[in-house]
C-alpha atoms as a printed R data frame, in Angstrom:
    type eleno elety resid chain resno      x       y      z
1   ATOM     1    CA   GLU     A     1 48.167 -16.019  3.187
2   ATOM     2    CA   ARG     A     2 50.112 -18.437  1.038
3   ATOM     3    CA   ALA     A     3 49.135 -21.116  4.135
4   ATOM     4    CA   ALA     A     4 45.488 -21.397  3.418
5   ATOM     5    CA   ARG     A     5 47.082 -21.433 -0.721
6   ATOM     6    CA   GLU     A     6 48.903 -24.149 -0.583
7   ATOM     7    CA   ILE     A     7 45.497 -26.162  2.261
8   ATOM     8    CA   ARG     A     8 42.958 -25.118 -0.930
9   ATOM     9    CA   ALA     A     9 45.279 -27.169 -2.729
10  ATOM    10    CA   GLU     A    10 46.161 -29.573 -0.633
11  ATOM    11    CA   VAL     A    11 42.483 -30.087  0.507
12  ATOM    12    CA   GLY     A    12 41.519 -30.087 -3.553
13  ATOM    13    CA   GLU     A    13 37.983 -28.212 -5.116
14  ATOM    14    CA   ARG     A    14 35.687 -29.663 -3.131
15  ATOM    15    CA   ALA     A    15 31.792 -29.836 -3.223
16  ATOM    16    CA   GLU     A    16 30.056 -27.084 -2.339
17  ATOM    17    CA   GLY     A    17 28.877 -26.739  1.161
18  ATOM    18    CA   GLU     A    18 31.987 -28.699  2.504
19  ATOM    19    CA   GLY     A    19 32.873 -25.114  4.320
20  ATOM    20    CA   GLU     A    20 35.585 -22.696  3.429
21  ATOM    21    CA   LEU     A    21 38.462 -21.380  4.903
22  ATOM    22    CA   VAL     A    22 38.884 -18.227  5.685
23  ATOM    23    CA   VAL     A    23 42.283 -15.821  6.527
24  ATOM    24    CA   ARG     A    24 41.502 -12.729  9.482
25  ATOM    25    CA   GLU     A    25 44.272 -10.564 11.345
26  ATOM    26    CA   LEU     A    26 45.223 -11.012 14.644
27  ATOM    27    CA   ASP     A    27 47.538  -9.448 16.110
28  ATOM    28    CA   LEU     A    28 47.716 -10.025 19.925
29  ATOM    29    CA   ALA     A    29 50.256  -8.036 21.446
30  ATOM    30    CA   SER     A    30 47.707  -5.376 20.017
31  ATOM    31    CA   LEU     A    31 44.305  -4.765 22.070
32  ATOM    32    CA   ARG     A    32 42.545  -2.653 19.899
33  ATOM    33    CA   SER     A    33 43.575  -5.912 17.091
34  ATOM    34    CA   VAL     A    34 42.251  -8.494 19.777
35  ATOM    35    CA   ARG     A    35 38.967  -6.449 19.595
36  ATOM    36    CA   ALA     A    36 38.619  -5.488 16.144
37  ATOM    37    CA   PHE     A    37 38.727  -9.723 15.455
38  ATOM    38    CA   CYS     A    38 36.295 -10.562 17.493
39  ATOM    39    CA   HIS     A    39 34.306  -7.956 16.201
40  ATOM    40    CA   ARG     A    40 34.912  -8.814 12.916
41  ATOM    41    CA   VAL     A    41 34.069 -13.331 13.892
42  ATOM    42    CA   LEU     A    42 30.938 -11.778 15.921
43  ATOM    43    CA   GLN     A    43 29.838 -10.151 12.609
44  ATOM    44    CA   GLU     A    44 30.624 -12.481  9.966
45  ATOM    45    CA   GLU     A    45 30.291 -16.569 11.964
46  ATOM    46    CA   PRO     A    46 26.395 -17.712 13.614
47  ATOM    47    CA   ARG     A    47 28.697 -19.972 15.050
48  ATOM    48    CA   LEU     A    48 32.389 -21.274 16.835
49  ATOM    49    CA   ASP     A    49 32.510 -24.341 17.464
50  ATOM    50    CA   VAL     A    50 36.302 -24.725 18.774
51  ATOM    51    CA   LEU     A    51 39.282 -22.274 19.847
52  ATOM    52    CA   ILE     A    52 43.069 -23.136 19.715
53  ATOM    53    CA   ASN     A    53 44.780 -20.105 21.163
54  ATOM    54    CA   ASN     A    54 47.938 -21.288 20.122
55  ATOM    55    CA   ALA     A    55 49.650 -18.111 19.351
56  ATOM    56    CA   GLY     A    56 53.052 -17.576 21.361
57  ATOM    57    CA   ILE     A    57 56.943 -15.787 21.833
58  ATOM    58    CA   PHE     A    58 59.741 -17.456 22.754
59  ATOM    59    CA   GLN     A    59 62.598 -15.433 25.937
60  ATOM    60    CA   CYS     A    60 62.912 -12.389 23.474
61  ATOM    61    CA   PRO     A    61 64.918 -10.073 24.294
62  ATOM    62    CA   TYR     A    62 62.865  -7.335 27.025
63  ATOM    63    CA   MET     A    63 60.259  -5.632 24.671
64  ATOM    64    CA   LYS     A    64 56.304  -4.167 25.887
65  ATOM    65    CA   THR     A    65 53.387  -5.186 23.571
66  ATOM    66    CA   GLU     A    66 51.412  -1.736 22.080
67  ATOM    67    CA   ASP     A    67 49.488  -1.368 25.554
68  ATOM    68    CA   GLY     A    68 52.883  -1.758 27.499
69  ATOM    69    CA   PHE     A    69 52.739  -5.302 28.754
70  ATOM    70    CA   GLU     A    70 56.147  -6.448 29.055
71  ATOM    71    CA   MET     A    71 56.015  -8.967 25.217
72  ATOM    72    CA   GLN     A    72 55.896 -13.050 26.490
73  ATOM    73    CA   PHE     A    73 53.123 -12.082 28.964
74  ATOM    74    CA   GLY     A    74 51.146  -9.751 27.346
75  ATOM    75    CA   VAL     A    75 51.658 -12.161 24.018
76  ATOM    76    CA   ASN     A    76 51.099 -15.376 25.715
77  ATOM    77    CA   HIS     A    77 48.202 -14.893 27.847
78  ATOM    78    CA   LEU     A    78 46.926 -11.248 27.763
79  ATOM    79    CA   GLY     A    79 45.909 -11.346 24.762
80  ATOM    80    CA   HIS     A    80 44.927 -15.274 24.138
81  ATOM    81    CA   PHE     A    81 42.700 -13.571 27.536
82  ATOM    82    CA   LEU     A    82 40.872 -11.418 25.921
83  ATOM    83    CA   LEU     A    83 40.500 -12.832 22.792
84  ATOM    84    CA   THR     A    84 38.931 -15.779 24.827
85  ATOM    85    CA   ASN     A    85 36.383 -13.983 26.746
86  ATOM    86    CA   LEU     A    86 35.200 -11.445 23.705
87  ATOM    87    CA   LEU     A    87 34.941 -14.686 22.151
88  ATOM    88    CA   LEU     A    88 32.288 -16.512 24.815
89  ATOM    89    CA   GLY     A    89 29.252 -15.753 24.426
90  ATOM    90    CA   LEU     A    90 29.408 -17.068 20.685
91  ATOM    91    CA   LEU     A    91 31.364 -20.215 22.104
92  ATOM    92    CA   LYS     A    92 28.235 -20.781 24.448
93  ATOM    93    CA   ASN     A    93 25.387 -19.920 22.147
94  ATOM    94    CA   SER     A    94 27.508 -22.916 19.386
95  ATOM    95    CA   ALA     A    95 27.678 -25.257 22.210
96  ATOM    96    CA   PRO     A    96 29.140 -27.974 22.781
97  ATOM    97    CA   SER     A    97 31.598 -26.294 22.175
98  ATOM    98    CA   ARG     A    98 36.257 -26.270 23.530
99  ATOM    99    CA   ILE     A    99 38.345 -23.935 24.322
100 ATOM   100    CA   VAL     A   100 41.744 -25.567 23.706
101 ATOM   101    CA   VAL     A   101 44.671 -23.537 25.705
102 ATOM   102    CA   VAL     A   102 48.645 -24.050 24.586
103 ATOM   103    CA   SER     A   103 50.932 -23.567 27.260
104 ATOM   104    CA   SER     A   104 54.229 -25.397 27.105
105 ATOM   105    CA   LYS     A   105 56.036 -28.309 30.315
106 ATOM   106    CA   LEU     A   106 58.329 -25.502 31.040
107 ATOM   107    CA   TYR     A   107 55.651 -24.147 33.299
108 ATOM   108    CA   LYS     A   108 57.098 -25.973 36.094
109 ATOM   109    CA   TYR     A   109 59.518 -23.006 36.405
110 ATOM   110    CA   GLY     A   110 57.618 -19.571 36.665
111 ATOM   111    CA   GLU     A   111 56.010 -17.769 39.344
112 ATOM   112    CA   ILE     A   112 52.974 -15.606 39.389
113 ATOM   113    CA   ASN     A   113 54.959 -11.994 40.538
114 ATOM   114    CA   PHE     A   114 51.628  -9.930 41.734
115 ATOM   115    CA   GLU     A   115 53.664  -7.200 42.012
116 ATOM   116    CA   ASP     A   116 55.782  -7.378 38.475
117 ATOM   117    CA   LEU     A   117 54.009  -9.044 35.864
118 ATOM   118    CA   SER     A   118 55.397  -6.785 33.755
119 ATOM   119    CA   SER     A   119 58.718  -7.872 33.976
120 ATOM   120    CA   GLU     A   120 59.719  -3.742 35.010
121 ATOM   121    CA   LEU     A   121 61.838  -4.503 38.405
122 ATOM   122    CA   SER     A   122 63.146  -7.451 36.359
123 ATOM   123    CA   TYR     A   123 63.150  -9.669 33.404
124 ATOM   124    CA   ASN     A   124 64.525 -12.844 32.961
125 ATOM   125    CA   LYS     A   125 63.379 -14.393 29.151
126 ATOM   126    CA   SER     A   126 62.564 -17.433 30.243
127 ATOM   127    CA   PHE     A   127 61.534 -17.214 33.707
128 ATOM   128    CA   CYS     A   128 58.939 -14.390 32.012
129 ATOM   129    CA   TYR     A   129 58.525 -17.603 28.807
130 ATOM   130    CA   SER     A   130 58.043 -19.969 31.601
131 ATOM   131    CA   ARG     A   131 55.648 -17.991 34.031
132 ATOM   132    CA   SER     A   132 52.922 -17.422 30.619
133 ATOM   133    CA   LYS     A   133 52.919 -21.069 30.176
134 ATOM   134    CA   LEU     A   134 52.290 -21.175 34.296
135 ATOM   135    CA   ALA     A   135 48.926 -18.149 33.076
136 ATOM   136    CA   ASN     A   136 47.665 -20.340 30.148
137 ATOM   137    CA   ILE     A   137 46.742 -22.660 32.278
138 ATOM   138    CA   LEU     A   138 45.929 -21.516 35.239
139 ATOM   139    CA   PHE     A   139 42.870 -19.044 32.635
140 ATOM   140    CA   ALA     A   140 42.516 -22.452 31.351
141 ATOM   141    CA   ARG     A   141 41.596 -24.094 34.573
142 ATOM   142    CA   GLU     A   142 39.542 -21.122 36.244
143 ATOM   143    CA   LEU     A   143 37.414 -20.597 32.855
144 ATOM   144    CA   ALA     A   144 36.443 -24.345 33.527
145 ATOM   145    CA   ARG     A   145 35.202 -24.089 36.566
146 ATOM   146    CA   ARG     A   146 33.544 -20.936 35.207
147 ATOM   147    CA   LEU     A   147 31.168 -22.635 31.742
148 ATOM   148    CA   GLU     A   148 31.043 -25.702 34.353
149 ATOM   149    CA   GLY     A   149 26.799 -26.801 32.922
150 ATOM   150    CA   THR     A   150 27.493 -23.875 30.140
151 ATOM   151    CA   GLY     A   151 28.863 -27.358 27.588
152 ATOM   152    CA   VAL     A   152 32.160 -25.202 26.511
153 ATOM   153    CA   THR     A   153 35.091 -27.663 28.024
154 ATOM   154    CA   VAL     A   154 38.610 -25.651 28.075
155 ATOM   155    CA   ASN     A   155 41.955 -28.247 28.857
156 ATOM   156    CA   SER     A   156 45.461 -27.106 27.854
157 ATOM   157    CA   LEU     A   157 47.980 -29.033 26.738
158 ATOM   158    CA   HIS     A   158 51.872 -28.886 26.270
159 ATOM   159    CA   PRO     A   159 52.848 -29.716 22.481
160 ATOM   160    CA   GLY     A   160 56.552 -30.803 22.651
161 ATOM   161    CA   ILE     A   161 59.523 -30.097 21.026
162 ATOM   162    CA   VAL     A   162 58.198 -28.672 18.060
163 ATOM   163    CA   ARG     A   163 60.801 -27.828 15.160
164 ATOM   164    CA   THR     A   164 59.503 -24.658 14.758
165 ATOM   165    CA   ASN     A   165 60.837 -20.737 14.348
166 ATOM   166    CA   LEU     A   166 59.132 -20.420 18.294
167 ATOM   167    CA   GLY     A   167 62.509 -20.456 19.446
168 ATOM   168    CA   ARG     A   168 64.971 -17.411 16.371
169 ATOM   169    CA   HIS     A   169 65.503 -15.215 20.061
170 ATOM   170    CA   VAL     A   170 67.668 -17.731 21.245
171 ATOM   171    CA   ASN     A   171 70.897 -17.231 20.307
172 ATOM   172    CA   ILE     A   172 72.856 -20.894 19.726
173 ATOM   173    CA   PRO     A   173 76.502 -20.235 18.012
174 ATOM   174    CA   LEU     A   174 77.666 -20.727 15.204
175 ATOM   175    CA   LEU     A   175 80.095 -24.023 16.163
176 ATOM   176    CA   ALA     A   176 77.214 -25.556 17.925
177 ATOM   177    CA   LYS     A   177 74.854 -25.350 15.288
178 ATOM   178    CA   PRO     A   178 75.313 -28.210 12.639
179 ATOM   179    CA   LEU     A   179 75.055 -30.051 16.306
180 ATOM   180    CA   PHE     A   180 72.245 -28.658 17.225
181 ATOM   181    CA   ASN     A   181 70.366 -29.205 14.084
182 ATOM   182    CA   LEU     A   182 71.477 -32.371 14.094
183 ATOM   183    CA   VAL     A   183 69.681 -33.166 17.829
184 ATOM   184    CA   SER     A   184 66.710 -31.034 16.644
185 ATOM   185    CA   TRP     A   185 66.351 -33.374 13.690
186 ATOM   186    CA   ALA     A   186 66.821 -36.856 15.983
187 ATOM   187    CA   PHE     A   187 64.466 -35.393 18.696
188 ATOM   188    CA   PHE     A   188 61.860 -32.501 18.340
189 ATOM   189    CA   LYS     A   189 58.044 -33.459 16.879
190 ATOM   190    CA   THR     A   190 57.775 -32.459 12.899
191 ATOM   191    CA   PRO     A   191 54.704 -28.986 13.254
192 ATOM   192    CA   LEU     A   192 52.636 -31.932 12.521
193 ATOM   193    CA   GLU     A   193 53.402 -34.479 15.881
194 ATOM   194    CA   GLY     A   194 53.381 -30.829 17.614
195 ATOM   195    CA   ALA     A   195 50.070 -30.123 16.551
196 ATOM   196    CA   GLN     A   196 48.009 -33.017 17.998
197 ATOM   197    CA   THR     A   197 47.176 -32.803 21.780
198 ATOM   198    CA   SER     A   198 46.113 -29.825 19.675
199 ATOM   199    CA   ILE     A   199 43.312 -31.444 16.526
200 ATOM   200    CA   TYR     A   200 42.335 -35.012 19.692
201 ATOM   201    CA   LEU     A   201 41.702 -32.067 22.411
202 ATOM   202    CA   ALA     A   202 39.673 -30.024 19.671
203 ATOM   203    CA   SER     A   203 38.082 -33.148 18.140
204 ATOM   204    CA   SER     A   204 37.939 -36.120 19.020
205 ATOM   205    CA   PRO     A   205 34.886 -37.967 21.295
206 ATOM   206    CA   GLU     A   206 37.507 -39.638 23.921
207 ATOM   207    CA   VAL     A   207 37.325 -35.901 25.086
208 ATOM   208    CA   GLU     A   208 34.157 -35.670 24.917
209 ATOM   209    CA   GLY     A   209 32.591 -33.551 28.361
210 ATOM   210    CA   VAL     A   210 35.151 -33.111 29.931
211 ATOM   211    CA   SER     A   211 37.303 -29.465 30.697
212 ATOM   212    CA   GLY     A   212 40.026 -28.613 32.893
213 ATOM   213    CA   LYS     A   213 42.529 -30.891 32.403
214 ATOM   214    CA   TYR     A   214 46.089 -30.692 31.837
215 ATOM   215    CA   PHE     A   215 47.878 -33.046 28.007
216 ATOM   216    CA   GLY     A   216 50.412 -34.132 26.653
217 ATOM   217    CA   ASP     A   217 50.674 -36.694 23.791
218 ATOM   218    CA   CYS     A   218 46.850 -36.367 23.902
219 ATOM   219    CA   LYS     A   219 46.830 -38.609 27.507
220 ATOM   220    CA   GLU     A   220 45.727 -36.774 30.694
221 ATOM   221    CA   GLU     A   221 49.405 -35.700 32.508
222 ATOM   222    CA   GLU     A   222 49.213 -34.577 36.460
223 ATOM   223    CA   LEU     A   223 49.906 -31.045 37.385
224 ATOM   224    CA   LEU     A   224 52.285 -29.132 40.114
225 ATOM   225    CA   PRO     A   225 50.655 -27.826 42.639
226 ATOM   226    CA   LYS     A   226 50.817 -23.880 41.718
227 ATOM   227    CA   ALA     A   227 49.367 -24.640 38.591
228 ATOM   228    CA   MET     A   228 45.935 -25.680 40.557
229 ATOM   229    CA   ASP     A   229 45.948 -23.340 42.991
230 ATOM   230    CA   ASP     A   230 42.253 -21.740 42.548
231 ATOM   231    CA   LEU     A   231 43.328 -19.058 44.695
232 ATOM   232    CA   VAL     A   232 45.693 -17.730 42.083
233 ATOM   233    CA   ALA     A   233 44.321 -18.644 39.519
234 ATOM   234    CA   ARG     A   234 41.104 -15.731 40.529
235 ATOM   235    CA   LYS     A   235 43.085 -13.525 41.494
236 ATOM   236    CA   LEU     A   236 45.105 -13.312 38.346
237 ATOM   237    CA   TRP     A   237 41.455 -13.796 36.074
238 ATOM   238    CA   ASP     A   238 41.037 -11.039 38.223
239 ATOM   239    CA   ILE     A   239 43.615  -8.358 37.865
240 ATOM   240    CA   SER     A   240 43.975 -10.005 33.720
241 ATOM   241    CA   GLU     A   241 40.855  -8.128 33.026
242 ATOM   242    CA   VAL     A   242 41.455  -4.822 34.905
243 ATOM   243    CA   MET     A   243 44.608  -5.224 32.579
244 ATOM   244    CA   VAL     A   244 43.218  -5.785 29.315
245 ATOM   245    CA   GLY     A   245 40.307  -3.295 29.664
246 ATOM   246    CA   LEU     A   246 37.376  -5.725 30.022
247 ATOM   247    CA   LEU     A   247 36.676  -3.956 34.420
248 ATOM   248    CA   LYS     A   248 37.378  -0.789 35.343
């Protein structure tokens, strides 16, 4: 609500018909919350032009979501997977429309271990984050394949290293904090800069009709072979459908 107030103040009072800004509660660590949010959107909104899957949690201690999933995989992948699937009908009816999936370059260090997706056998917070970001890319590619010919495009991106509180779970020694703050000020992106590729994929005419690609700094980038494995992408999709309750 505070963010919404700030945006309204910045934009100022616009003429009637210029659109409105609404705030809706959505907790991606709760499938119940995801379903309630989507139910409300489908009731209230006649169309949906863009969906940006932007939320995330980074290198947290081992925790579980409300539904018993490892927190990073549950929030970063499964919550967005259910959200997107429940809104797909509205996106198709609103075509041409776009889905934007925020991933990370750290996907390169992840692997999809189908035997332990909730990390009950072993947990490494860095690896699990990377796995969730690899899952984002595989999900975007498989969804793009399924949406061919519908007028709905799907692309993924890495925003770069951005100065936000995403790293709140990372412990930096007290003596190193001044140096870290200096480095982050000098080299990390501001939130505005970090949002640019998401905004580009959501709105630019240059990517109209482009789907199934991966971007950084508003340019298409190459992916490692493991992020383009269609068999793994389909298996992840099938298992995710069962995990979130779309299929029994």
